[in-house]
């Protein structure tokens, strides 16, 4: 209620640099939208509705930090403003640029089992092609190099899922303590404990409760309840049905990601049950 309280309306303004204390930097198809929307349930968090793409887009970056600040939502001084642009995680220049804005910023990364994430990534691109009545390759054809029969590391959906490679670039600028890894698979099935870990990481008092999250059987996902009248589910573009992928390709990919995953667990101190 405080968030919407008219009495306090006059104190609202564009986020100051100090209020941009956390960013969801990725990973694409990890559940970044769900995480942002769910965090926005917290009275001390205000989200930027759109992906701002300030740090990964040279043209936007050239417009300067004031442009970025103005793209952020209005908020009260005690609130944290937060945005998500999943391309940040994989874009070379971004860590340095964010460091220059705020070297003590908290960085949230939401990950999913890498092979599932790659297929989800493919599914999104496939849907875009189909919308334009274009045909597209099968996932198997993109993910496996036809000459070597090995995993095609040139394929972006594969590369993005090598989480440790990207994280290592970030670690040249930020210590590991400034990152929090969210389990995107668990955010789907059991969102509350994941959100409570984020509240803790952001030093926020625990305010998100089971009341705010209800399972919608039709959607097959948790939806958000802000109050007695206002609730919402994520758009239909979240939770697409993935095409069936050849099991031998899945096995090959899982084997390929395995050593990278081990390294990722080691660096982050968070272990997942990925095969
Ligand atoms: P799929 O479409 O593969 O199922 P992003 O927002 O980063 O693009 O991630 C999209 C993914 O968020 C979806 O992937 C979906 O599984 C996941 N997700 C997590 N929680 C969700 C929720 N409550 N509602 C809808 N999708 C959710």
PDB file of C-alpha atoms and ligand atoms in Angstrom:
ATOM      1  CA  UNK A   1       0.000   0.000   0.000  1.00  0.00           C
ATOM      2  CA  UNK A   2       2.830   2.330   0.888  1.00  0.00           C
ATOM      3  CA  UNK A   3       4.041   1.809  -2.652  1.00  0.00           C
ATOM      4  CA  UNK A   4       0.890   3.333  -4.040  1.00  0.00           C
ATOM      5  CA  UNK A   5       0.130   5.755  -1.192  1.00  0.00           C
ATOM      6  CA  UNK A   6      -0.971   9.099  -2.590  1.00  0.00           C
ATOM      7  CA  UNK A   7       0.448  10.970   0.389  1.00  0.00           C
ATOM      8  CA  UNK A   8       3.916   9.955  -0.616  1.00  0.00           C
ATOM      9  CA  UNK A   9       3.443  10.547  -4.304  1.00  0.00           C
ATOM     10  CA  UNK A  10       5.311  13.847  -4.226  1.00  0.00           C
ATOM     11  CA  UNK A  11       8.478  12.083  -3.078  1.00  0.00           C
ATOM     12  CA  UNK A  12       8.570   9.953  -6.176  1.00  0.00           C
ATOM     13  CA  UNK A  13      11.178  10.562  -8.849  1.00  0.00           C
ATOM     14  CA  UNK A  14      13.388   8.908 -11.399  1.00  0.00           C
ATOM     15  CA  UNK A  15      15.682   6.381  -9.826  1.00  0.00           C
ATOM     16  CA  UNK A  16      18.931   7.827  -8.557  1.00  0.00           C
ATOM     17  CA  UNK A  17      22.122   5.971  -9.336  1.00  0.00           C
ATOM     18  CA  UNK A  18      22.150   4.811  -5.702  1.00  0.00           C
ATOM     19  CA  UNK A  19      18.754   3.199  -6.148  1.00  0.00           C
ATOM     20  CA  UNK A  20      19.999   1.115  -9.056  1.00  0.00           C
ATOM     21  CA  UNK A  21      21.497  -1.337  -6.622  1.00  0.00           C
ATOM     22  CA  UNK A  22      20.617  -4.560  -8.393  1.00  0.00           C
ATOM     23  CA  UNK A  23      20.222  -5.812 -11.948  1.00  0.00           C
ATOM     24  CA  UNK A  24      18.995  -9.091 -13.364  1.00  0.00           C
ATOM     25  CA  UNK A  25      21.746  -9.677 -15.931  1.00  0.00           C
ATOM     26  CA  UNK A  26      20.466 -12.973 -17.369  1.00  0.00           C
ATOM     27  CA  UNK A  27      20.234 -15.672 -18.456  1.00  0.00           C
ATOM     28  CA  UNK A  28      17.929 -15.480 -21.471  1.00  0.00           C
ATOM     29  CA  UNK A  29      15.113 -18.049 -21.056  1.00  0.00           C
ATOM     30  CA  UNK A  30      16.208 -18.708 -17.493  1.00  0.00           C
ATOM     31  CA  UNK A  31      13.023 -17.194 -16.095  1.00  0.00           C
ATOM     32  CA  UNK A  32      14.164 -13.563 -16.036  1.00  0.00           C
ATOM     33  CA  UNK A  33      10.654 -12.156 -16.553  1.00  0.00           C
ATOM     34  CA  UNK A  34       9.138 -14.332 -13.817  1.00  0.00           C
ATOM     35  CA  UNK A  35      11.912 -13.321 -11.428  1.00  0.00           C
ATOM     36  CA  UNK A  36      11.479  -9.604 -12.125  1.00  0.00           C
ATOM     37  CA  UNK A  37       7.687  -9.720 -11.823  1.00  0.00           C
ATOM     38  CA  UNK A  38       7.845 -11.763  -8.632  1.00  0.00           C
ATOM     39  CA  UNK A  39      10.391  -9.460  -7.019  1.00  0.00           C
ATOM     40  CA  UNK A  40       8.133  -6.570  -7.876  1.00  0.00           C
ATOM     41  CA  UNK A  41       5.651  -8.043  -5.383  1.00  0.00           C
ATOM     42  CA  UNK A  42       7.957  -6.681  -2.708  1.00  0.00           C
ATOM     43  CA  UNK A  43       6.906  -3.194  -1.552  1.00  0.00           C
ATOM     44  CA  UNK A  44      10.497  -1.960  -1.625  1.00  0.00           C
ATOM     45  CA  UNK A  45      11.159  -3.071  -5.212  1.00  0.00           C
ATOM     46  CA  UNK A  46      10.089  -1.235  -8.356  1.00  0.00           C
ATOM     47  CA  UNK A  47      10.673  -2.816 -11.741  1.00  0.00           C
ATOM     48  CA  UNK A  48      11.372  -1.347 -15.138  1.00  0.00           C
ATOM     49  CA  UNK A  49       8.677  -2.921 -17.295  1.00  0.00           C
ATOM     50  CA  UNK A  50      10.734  -3.016 -20.472  1.00  0.00           C
ATOM     51  CA  UNK A  51      14.184  -4.438 -21.044  1.00  0.00           C
ATOM     52  CA  UNK A  52      16.295  -1.285 -21.205  1.00  0.00           C
ATOM     53  CA  UNK A  53      19.340  -2.675 -23.052  1.00  0.00           C
ATOM     54  CA  UNK A  54      21.498   0.197 -21.924  1.00  0.00           C
ATOM     55  CA  UNK A  55      24.774  -1.583 -21.272  1.00  0.00           C
ATOM     56  CA  UNK A  56      24.702  -4.026 -24.191  1.00  0.00           C
ATOM     57  CA  UNK A  57      23.586  -1.659 -26.928  1.00  0.00           C
ATOM     58  CA  UNK A  58      26.299   0.774 -28.061  1.00  0.00           C
ATOM     59  CA  UNK A  59      23.798   3.294 -29.366  1.00  0.00           C
ATOM     60  CA  UNK A  60      21.907   3.366 -26.065  1.00  0.00           C
ATOM     61  CA  UNK A  61      25.103   3.385 -24.030  1.00  0.00           C
ATOM     62  CA  UNK A  62      26.329   6.414 -25.954  1.00  0.00           C
ATOM     63  CA  UNK A  63      23.270   8.324 -24.718  1.00  0.00           C
ATOM     64  CA  UNK A  64      24.761   8.318 -21.234  1.00  0.00           C
ATOM     65  CA  UNK A  65      23.744   7.398 -17.718  1.00  0.00           C
ATOM     66  CA  UNK A  66      21.094  10.117 -17.468  1.00  0.00           C
ATOM     67  CA  UNK A  67      19.240   8.474 -20.340  1.00  0.00           C
ATOM     68  CA  UNK A  68      19.378   5.196 -18.449  1.00  0.00           C
ATOM     69  CA  UNK A  69      18.195   6.778 -15.225  1.00  0.00           C
ATOM     70  CA  UNK A  70      15.243   8.318 -16.995  1.00  0.00           C
ATOM     71  CA  UNK A  71      14.272   4.951 -18.448  1.00  0.00           C
ATOM     72  CA  UNK A  72      14.045   3.545 -14.940  1.00  0.00           C
ATOM     73  CA  UNK A  73      10.685   3.701 -13.169  1.00  0.00           C
ATOM     74  CA  UNK A  74       9.636   6.361 -10.697  1.00  0.00           C
ATOM     75  CA  UNK A  75      10.255   5.246  -7.158  1.00  0.00           C
ATOM     76  CA  UNK A  76      10.472   6.408  -3.564  1.00  0.00           C
ATOM     77  CA  UNK A  77      13.894   7.048  -2.059  1.00  0.00           C
ATOM     78  CA  UNK A  78      13.767   3.886   0.107  1.00  0.00           C
ATOM     79  CA  UNK A  79      13.016   1.631  -2.848  1.00  0.00           C
ATOM     80  CA  UNK A  80      15.299  -0.396  -5.092  1.00  0.00           C
ATOM     81  CA  UNK A  81      14.674  -0.058  -8.797  1.00  0.00           C
ATOM     82  CA  UNK A  82      15.444  -3.094 -10.834  1.00  0.00           C
ATOM     83  CA  UNK A  83      15.604  -3.976 -14.488  1.00  0.00           C
ATOM     84  CA  UNK A  84      16.360  -7.114 -16.448  1.00  0.00           C
ATOM     85  CA  UNK A  85      18.126  -7.317 -19.775  1.00  0.00           C
ATOM     86  CA  UNK A  86      19.250 -10.921 -20.276  1.00  0.00           C
ATOM     87  CA  UNK A  87      21.673  -9.990 -23.063  1.00  0.00           C
ATOM     88  CA  UNK A  88      23.882  -8.333 -20.413  1.00  0.00           C
ATOM     89  CA  UNK A  89      25.154 -11.703 -19.235  1.00  0.00           C
ATOM     90  CA  UNK A  90      26.672 -12.704 -22.569  1.00  0.00           C
ATOM     91  CA  UNK A  91      27.772  -9.328 -23.956  1.00  0.00           C
ATOM     92  CA  UNK A  92      31.501  -8.688 -23.767  1.00  0.00           C
ATOM     93  CA  UNK A  93      31.458  -4.982 -22.853  1.00  0.00           C
ATOM     94  CA  UNK A  94      28.763  -5.068 -20.197  1.00  0.00           C
ATOM     95  CA  UNK A  95      30.651  -5.994 -16.991  1.00  0.00           C
ATOM     96  CA  UNK A  96      33.053  -3.066 -17.344  1.00  0.00           C
ATOM     97  CA  UNK A  97      30.231  -0.647 -18.150  1.00  0.00           C
ATOM     98  CA  UNK A  98      28.160  -1.695 -15.155  1.00  0.00           C
ATOM     99  CA  UNK A  99      31.244  -1.551 -12.959  1.00  0.00           C
ATOM    100  CA  UNK A 100      31.809   2.042 -14.037  1.00  0.00           C
ATOM    101  CA  UNK A 101      28.255   2.949 -13.001  1.00  0.00           C
ATOM    102  CA  UNK A 102      28.276   1.187  -9.646  1.00  0.00           C
ATOM    103  CA  UNK A 103      31.086  -1.121  -8.596  1.00  0.00           C
ATOM    104  CA  UNK A 104      29.110  -2.424  -5.588  1.00  0.00           C
ATOM    105  CA  UNK A 105      25.948  -3.312  -7.501  1.00  0.00           C
ATOM    106  CA  UNK A 106      24.276  -6.660  -6.787  1.00  0.00           C
ATOM    107  CA  UNK A 107      23.949  -8.944  -9.766  1.00  0.00           C
ATOM    108  CA  UNK A 108      21.232 -11.533 -10.155  1.00  0.00           C
ATOM    109  CA  UNK A 109      21.602 -14.448 -12.550  1.00  0.00           C
ATOM    110  CA  UNK A 110      18.806 -16.928 -13.049  1.00  0.00           C
ATOM    111  CA  UNK A 111      19.842 -20.211 -14.641  1.00  0.00           C
ATOM    112  CA  UNK A 112      18.117 -23.356 -15.804  1.00  0.00           C
ATOM    113  CA  UNK A 113      19.411 -26.777 -16.723  1.00  0.00           C
ATOM    114  CA  UNK A 114      21.590 -25.773 -19.716  1.00  0.00           C
ATOM    115  CA  UNK A 115      20.155 -28.157 -22.332  1.00  0.00           C
ATOM    116  CA  UNK A 116      16.552 -27.222 -21.480  1.00  0.00           C
ATOM    117  CA  UNK A 117      17.531 -23.567 -21.605  1.00  0.00           C
ATOM    118  CA  UNK A 118      19.097 -24.016 -25.047  1.00  0.00           C
ATOM    119  CA  UNK A 119      15.932 -25.714 -26.330  1.00  0.00           C
ATOM    120  CA  UNK A 120      13.806 -22.942 -24.841  1.00  0.00           C
ATOM    121  CA  UNK A 121      16.029 -20.387 -26.578  1.00  0.00           C
ATOM    122  CA  UNK A 122      15.612 -22.273 -29.870  1.00  0.00           C
ATOM    123  CA  UNK A 123      11.824 -22.453 -29.350  1.00  0.00           C
ATOM    124  CA  UNK A 124      11.599 -18.681 -29.016  1.00  0.00           C
ATOM    125  CA  UNK A 125      13.526 -18.125 -32.268  1.00  0.00           C
ATOM    126  CA  UNK A 126      11.491 -20.838 -34.028  1.00  0.00           C
ATOM    127  CA  UNK A 127       8.264 -19.132 -32.991  1.00  0.00           C
ATOM    128  CA  UNK A 128       9.527 -15.833 -34.399  1.00  0.00           C
ATOM    129  CA  UNK A 129      10.294 -17.514 -37.728  1.00  0.00           C
ATOM    130  CA  UNK A 130       6.928 -19.242 -37.853  1.00  0.00           C
ATOM    131  CA  UNK A 131       5.160 -15.980 -37.176  1.00  0.00           C
ATOM    132  CA  UNK A 132       6.782 -14.654 -40.349  1.00  0.00           C
ATOM    133  CA  UNK A 133       5.846 -17.839 -42.212  1.00  0.00           C
ATOM    134  CA  UNK A 134       9.484 -18.782 -42.515  1.00  0.00           C
ATOM    135  CA  UNK A 135      10.876 -22.271 -42.191  1.00  0.00           C
ATOM    136  CA  UNK A 136      13.703 -22.926 -39.750  1.00  0.00           C
ATOM    137  CA  UNK A 137      16.232 -25.651 -39.057  1.00  0.00           C
ATOM    138  CA  UNK A 138      15.526 -28.376 -36.583  1.00  0.00           C
ATOM    139  CA  UNK A 139      17.224 -27.943 -33.226  1.00  0.00           C
ATOM    140  CA  UNK A 140      19.305 -31.065 -33.799  1.00  0.00           C
ATOM    141  CA  UNK A 141      20.748 -29.589 -36.979  1.00  0.00           C
ATOM    142  CA  UNK A 142      21.840 -26.395 -35.234  1.00  0.00           C
ATOM    143  CA  UNK A 143      23.143 -27.939 -32.036  1.00  0.00           C
ATOM    144  CA  UNK A 144      25.265 -30.659 -33.643  1.00  0.00           C
ATOM    145  CA  UNK A 145      27.951 -29.951 -36.214  1.00  0.00           C
ATOM    146  CA  UNK A 146      27.112 -32.203 -39.197  1.00  0.00           C
ATOM    147  CA  UNK A 147      30.786 -32.649 -40.134  1.00  0.00           C
ATOM    148  CA  UNK A 148      32.196 -33.620 -36.780  1.00  0.00           C
ATOM    149  CA  UNK A 149      28.979 -34.870 -35.129  1.00  0.00           C
ATOM    150  CA  UNK A 150      30.132 -32.920 -32.076  1.00  0.00           C
ATOM    151  CA  UNK A 151      28.256 -30.187 -30.243  1.00  0.00           C
ATOM    152  CA  UNK A 152      28.279 -26.997 -32.295  1.00  0.00           C
ATOM    153  CA  UNK A 153      29.760 -24.375 -30.009  1.00  0.00           C
ATOM    154  CA  UNK A 154      29.212 -21.726 -32.660  1.00  0.00           C
ATOM    155  CA  UNK A 155      25.474 -22.019 -32.128  1.00  0.00           C
ATOM    156  CA  UNK A 156      24.450 -19.158 -29.848  1.00  0.00           C
ATOM    157  CA  UNK A 157      21.874 -21.146 -27.887  1.00  0.00           C
ATOM    158  CA  UNK A 158      24.637 -23.601 -26.961  1.00  0.00           C
ATOM    159  CA  UNK A 159      27.174 -20.894 -26.141  1.00  0.00           C
ATOM    160  CA  UNK A 160      24.774 -19.018 -23.870  1.00  0.00           C
ATOM    161  CA  UNK A 161      24.293 -22.164 -21.781  1.00  0.00           C
ATOM    162  CA  UNK A 162      28.034 -22.410 -20.991  1.00  0.00           C
ATOM    163  CA  UNK A 163      27.366 -20.319 -17.905  1.00  0.00           C
ATOM    164  CA  UNK A 164      30.823 -20.577 -16.424  1.00  0.00           C
ATOM    165  CA  UNK A 165      32.505 -19.011 -19.487  1.00  0.00           C
ATOM    166  CA  UNK A 166      30.366 -15.905 -19.214  1.00  0.00           C
ATOM    167  CA  UNK A 167      30.586 -15.705 -15.448  1.00  0.00           C
ATOM    168  CA  UNK A 168      34.378 -15.821 -15.624  1.00  0.00           C
ATOM    169  CA  UNK A 169      34.361 -12.614 -17.670  1.00  0.00           C
ATOM    170  CA  UNK A 170      32.204 -10.920 -15.034  1.00  0.00           C
ATOM    171  CA  UNK A 171      34.521 -12.050 -12.285  1.00  0.00           C
ATOM    172  CA  UNK A 172      37.278  -9.877 -13.721  1.00  0.00           C
ATOM    173  CA  UNK A 173      35.251  -6.921 -12.431  1.00  0.00           C
ATOM    174  CA  UNK A 174      33.070  -8.134  -9.565  1.00  0.00           C
ATOM    175  CA  UNK A 175      33.783 -10.506  -6.669  1.00  0.00           C
ATOM    176  CA  UNK A 176      31.585 -13.595  -6.472  1.00  0.00           C
ATOM    177  CA  UNK A 177      29.865 -12.219  -3.335  1.00  0.00           C
ATOM    178  CA  UNK A 178      28.153  -9.621  -5.521  1.00  0.00           C
ATOM    179  CA  UNK A 179      26.342 -12.311  -7.504  1.00  0.00           C
ATOM    180  CA  UNK A 180      23.322 -14.312  -6.532  1.00  0.00           C
ATOM    181  CA  UNK A 181      22.351 -17.344  -8.563  1.00  0.00           C
ATOM    182  CA  UNK A 182      18.654 -18.108  -8.792  1.00  0.00           C
ATOM    183  CA  UNK A 183      17.541 -21.636  -9.642  1.00  0.00           C
ATOM    184  CA  UNK A 184      15.178 -21.051 -12.558  1.00  0.00           C
ATOM    185  CA  UNK A 185      13.896 -24.625 -12.530  1.00  0.00           C
ATOM    186  CA  UNK A 186      12.914 -24.271  -8.883  1.00  0.00           C
ATOM    187  CA  UNK A 187      11.391 -20.849  -9.496  1.00  0.00           C
ATOM    188  CA  UNK A 188       8.896 -22.663 -11.746  1.00  0.00           C
ATOM    189  CA  UNK A 189       7.914 -25.396  -9.299  1.00  0.00           C
ATOM    190  CA  UNK A 190       8.480 -23.729  -5.931  1.00  0.00           C
ATOM    191  CA  UNK A 191       9.014 -19.978  -6.314  1.00  0.00           C
ATOM    192  CA  UNK A 192       8.750 -18.779  -2.719  1.00  0.00           C
ATOM    193  CA  UNK A 193      12.008 -20.192  -1.276  1.00  0.00           C
ATOM    194  CA  UNK A 194      13.926 -18.868  -4.283  1.00  0.00           C
ATOM    195  CA  UNK A 195      12.422 -15.402  -3.773  1.00  0.00           C
ATOM    196  CA  UNK A 196      13.217 -15.502  -0.071  1.00  0.00           C
ATOM    197  CA  UNK A 197      16.862 -16.133  -0.905  1.00  0.00           C
ATOM    198  CA  UNK A 198      16.817 -13.082  -3.178  1.00  0.00           C
ATOM    199  CA  UNK A 199      15.205 -10.931  -0.462  1.00  0.00           C
ATOM    200  CA  UNK A 200      18.033 -11.935   1.836  1.00  0.00           C
ATOM    201  CA  UNK A 201      20.684 -11.224  -0.784  1.00  0.00           C
ATOM    202  CA  UNK A 202      19.233  -7.756  -1.415  1.00  0.00           C
ATOM    203  CA  UNK A 203      18.988  -7.077   2.327  1.00  0.00           C
ATOM    204  CA  UNK A 204      15.259  -6.617   2.058  1.00  0.00           C
ATOM    205  CA  UNK A 205      12.880  -7.488   4.880  1.00  0.00           C
ATOM    206  CA  UNK A 206      10.924 -10.650   3.981  1.00  0.00           C
ATOM    207  CA  UNK A 207       7.657  -9.435   2.494  1.00  0.00           C
ATOM    208  CA  UNK A 208       6.809 -11.858  -0.314  1.00  0.00           C
ATOM    209  CA  UNK A 209       4.625 -14.658   1.005  1.00  0.00           C
ATOM    210  CA  UNK A 210       2.744 -17.684  -0.254  1.00  0.00           C
ATOM    211  CA  UNK A 211      -0.336 -15.436  -0.439  1.00  0.00           C
ATOM    212  CA  UNK A 212       1.344 -13.580  -3.325  1.00  0.00           C
ATOM    213  CA  UNK A 213       1.848 -16.727  -5.394  1.00  0.00           C
ATOM    214  CA  UNK A 214      -0.847 -19.125  -6.500  1.00  0.00           C
ATOM    215  CA  UNK A 215      -0.632 -22.049  -8.858  1.00  0.00           C
ATOM    216  CA  UNK A 216      -2.753 -21.688 -11.978  1.00  0.00           C
ATOM    217  CA  UNK A 217      -3.491 -25.175 -13.299  1.00  0.00           C
ATOM    218  CA  UNK A 218      -4.571 -23.893 -16.722  1.00  0.00           C
ATOM    219  CA  UNK A 219      -1.304 -22.049 -17.249  1.00  0.00           C
ATOM    220  CA  UNK A 220       0.706 -24.729 -15.466  1.00  0.00           C
ATOM    221  CA  UNK A 221       2.658 -22.016 -13.647  1.00  0.00           C
ATOM    222  CA  UNK A 222       2.556 -19.900 -10.548  1.00  0.00           C
ATOM    223  CA  UNK A 223       0.848 -16.545 -11.016  1.00  0.00           C
ATOM    224  CA  UNK A 224       1.073 -13.389  -8.923  1.00  0.00           C
ATOM    225  CA  UNK A 225      -1.410 -12.026  -6.420  1.00  0.00           C
ATOM    226  CA  UNK A 226      -0.709  -8.435  -5.412  1.00  0.00           C
ATOM    227  CA  UNK A 227      -3.876  -8.022  -3.363  1.00  0.00           C
ATOM    228  CA  UNK A 228      -7.499  -9.112  -3.207  1.00  0.00           C
ATOM    229  CA  UNK A 229      -8.346  -7.497  -6.547  1.00  0.00           C
ATOM    230  CA  UNK A 230      -5.139  -7.475  -8.529  1.00  0.00           C
ATOM    231  CA  UNK A 231      -3.488 -10.620  -9.781  1.00  0.00           C
ATOM    232  CA  UNK A 232      -1.772 -11.660 -12.978  1.00  0.00           C
ATOM    233  CA  UNK A 233      -0.095 -14.499 -14.820  1.00  0.00           C
ATOM    234  CA  UNK A 234       2.847 -14.047 -17.165  1.00  0.00           C
ATOM    235  CA  UNK A 235       2.099 -13.634 -20.877  1.00  0.00           C
ATOM    236  CA  UNK A 236       1.524 -16.719 -23.015  1.00  0.00           C
ATOM    237  CA  UNK A 237       4.966 -16.279 -24.590  1.00  0.00           C
ATOM    238  CA  UNK A 238       6.353 -17.596 -21.302  1.00  0.00           C
ATOM    239  CA  UNK A 239       6.000 -21.322 -20.937  1.00  0.00           C
ATOM    240  CA  UNK A 240       5.999 -22.345 -24.578  1.00  0.00           C
ATOM    241  CA  UNK A 241       5.772 -25.997 -25.516  1.00  0.00           C
ATOM    242  CA  UNK A 242       9.209 -27.159 -26.602  1.00  0.00           C
ATOM    243  CA  UNK A 243       9.586 -29.306 -29.710  1.00  0.00           C
ATOM    244  CA  UNK A 244      10.619 -32.875 -29.141  1.00  0.00           C
ATOM    245  CA  UNK A 245      14.378 -33.285 -29.478  1.00  0.00           C
ATOM    246  CA  UNK A 246      16.218 -36.481 -30.367  1.00  0.00           C
ATOM    247  CA  UNK A 247      17.309 -38.130 -27.109  1.00  0.00           C
ATOM    248  CA  UNK A 248      20.801 -38.849 -28.441  1.00  0.00           C
ATOM    249  CA  UNK A 249      21.252 -35.110 -29.043  1.00  0.00           C
ATOM    250  CA  UNK A 250      20.038 -34.318 -25.549  1.00  0.00           C
ATOM    251  CA  UNK A 251      22.472 -36.840 -24.112  1.00  0.00           C
ATOM    252  CA  UNK A 252      25.316 -35.403 -26.168  1.00  0.00           C
ATOM    253  CA  UNK A 253      24.537 -31.884 -25.018  1.00  0.00           C
ATOM    254  CA  UNK A 254      24.264 -32.894 -21.371  1.00  0.00           C
ATOM    255  CA  UNK A 255      27.618 -34.631 -21.578  1.00  0.00           C
ATOM    256  CA  UNK A 256      29.073 -31.555 -23.225  1.00  0.00           C
ATOM    257  CA  UNK A 257      27.774 -29.154 -20.565  1.00  0.00           C
ATOM    258  CA  UNK A 258      28.731 -31.402 -17.652  1.00  0.00           C
ATOM    259  CA  UNK A 259      32.324 -30.158 -17.047  1.00  0.00           C
ATOM    260  CA  UNK A 260      31.235 -26.532 -17.461  1.00  0.00           C
ATOM    261  CA  UNK A 261      28.444 -27.094 -14.969  1.00  0.00           C
ATOM    262  CA  UNK A 262      30.877 -28.571 -12.457  1.00  0.00           C
ATOM    263  CA  UNK A 263      33.037 -25.488 -12.759  1.00  0.00           C
ATOM    264  CA  UNK A 264      29.972 -23.271 -12.383  1.00  0.00           C
ATOM    265  CA  UNK A 265      28.982 -25.052  -9.140  1.00  0.00           C
ATOM    266  CA  UNK A 266      32.502 -24.705  -7.867  1.00  0.00           C
ATOM    267  CA  UNK A 267      32.701 -20.976  -8.562  1.00  0.00           C
ATOM    268  CA  UNK A 268      29.242 -20.054  -7.345  1.00  0.00           C
ATOM    269  CA  UNK A 269      28.993 -22.434  -4.407  1.00  0.00           C
ATOM    270  CA  UNK A 270      25.543 -23.438  -5.605  1.00  0.00           C
ATOM    271  CA  UNK A 271      25.048 -26.989  -6.825  1.00  0.00           C
ATOM    272  CA  UNK A 272      22.197 -28.015  -9.083  1.00  0.00           C
ATOM    273  CA  UNK A 273      20.910 -31.465  -9.901  1.00  0.00           C
ATOM    274  CA  UNK A 274      21.613 -31.072 -13.573  1.00  0.00           C
ATOM    275  CA  UNK A 275      22.291 -34.401 -15.303  1.00  0.00           C
TER     276      UNK A 275
HETATM  277  P1  LIG B   1       9.786 -21.769 -21.420  1.00  0.00           P
HETATM  278  O1  LIG B   1       9.033 -20.872 -22.340  1.00  0.00           O
HETATM  279  O2  LIG B   1      10.889 -22.498 -22.049  1.00  0.00           O
HETATM  280  O3  LIG B   1       8.883 -22.687 -20.617  1.00  0.00           O
HETATM  281  P2  LIG B   1      12.594 -15.620 -19.730  1.00  0.00           P
HETATM  282  O4  LIG B   1      11.609 -14.748 -19.039  1.00  0.00           O
HETATM  283  O5  LIG B   1      13.993 -15.435 -19.225  1.00  0.00           O
HETATM  284  O6  LIG B   1      12.467 -15.530 -21.212  1.00  0.00           O
HETATM  285  O7  LIG B   1      12.258 -17.101 -19.335  1.00  0.00           O
HETATM  286  C1  LIG B   1      11.111 -17.763 -19.804  1.00  0.00           C
HETATM  287  C2  LIG B   1      10.881 -18.987 -18.964  1.00  0.00           C
HETATM  288  O8  LIG B   1      10.392 -18.615 -17.681  1.00  0.00           O
HETATM  289  C3  LIG B   1       9.826 -19.911 -19.537  1.00  0.00           C
HETATM  290  O9  LIG B   1      10.499 -20.841 -20.335  1.00  0.00           O
HETATM  291  C4  LIG B   1       9.167 -20.518 -18.292  1.00  0.00           C
HETATM  292  O10 LIG B   1       9.388 -21.887 -18.152  1.00  0.00           O
HETATM  293  C5  LIG B   1       9.837 -19.784 -17.130  1.00  0.00           C
HETATM  294  N1  LIG B   1       8.954 -19.423 -16.021  1.00  0.00           N
HETATM  295  C6  LIG B   1       9.336 -19.446 -14.731  1.00  0.00           C
HETATM  296  N2  LIG B   1       8.327 -19.108 -13.943  1.00  0.00           N
HETATM  297  C7  LIG B   1       7.274 -18.845 -14.725  1.00  0.00           C
HETATM  298  C8  LIG B   1       5.940 -18.426 -14.463  1.00  0.00           C
HETATM  299  N3  LIG B   1       5.515 -18.228 -13.214  1.00  0.00           N
HETATM  300  N4  LIG B   1       5.106 -18.236 -15.513  1.00  0.00           N
HETATM  301  C9  LIG B   1       5.553 -18.455 -16.779  1.00  0.00           C
HETATM  302  N5  LIG B   1       6.817 -18.843 -17.082  1.00  0.00           N
HETATM  303  C10 LIG B   1       7.680 -19.034 -16.069  1.00  0.00           C
END
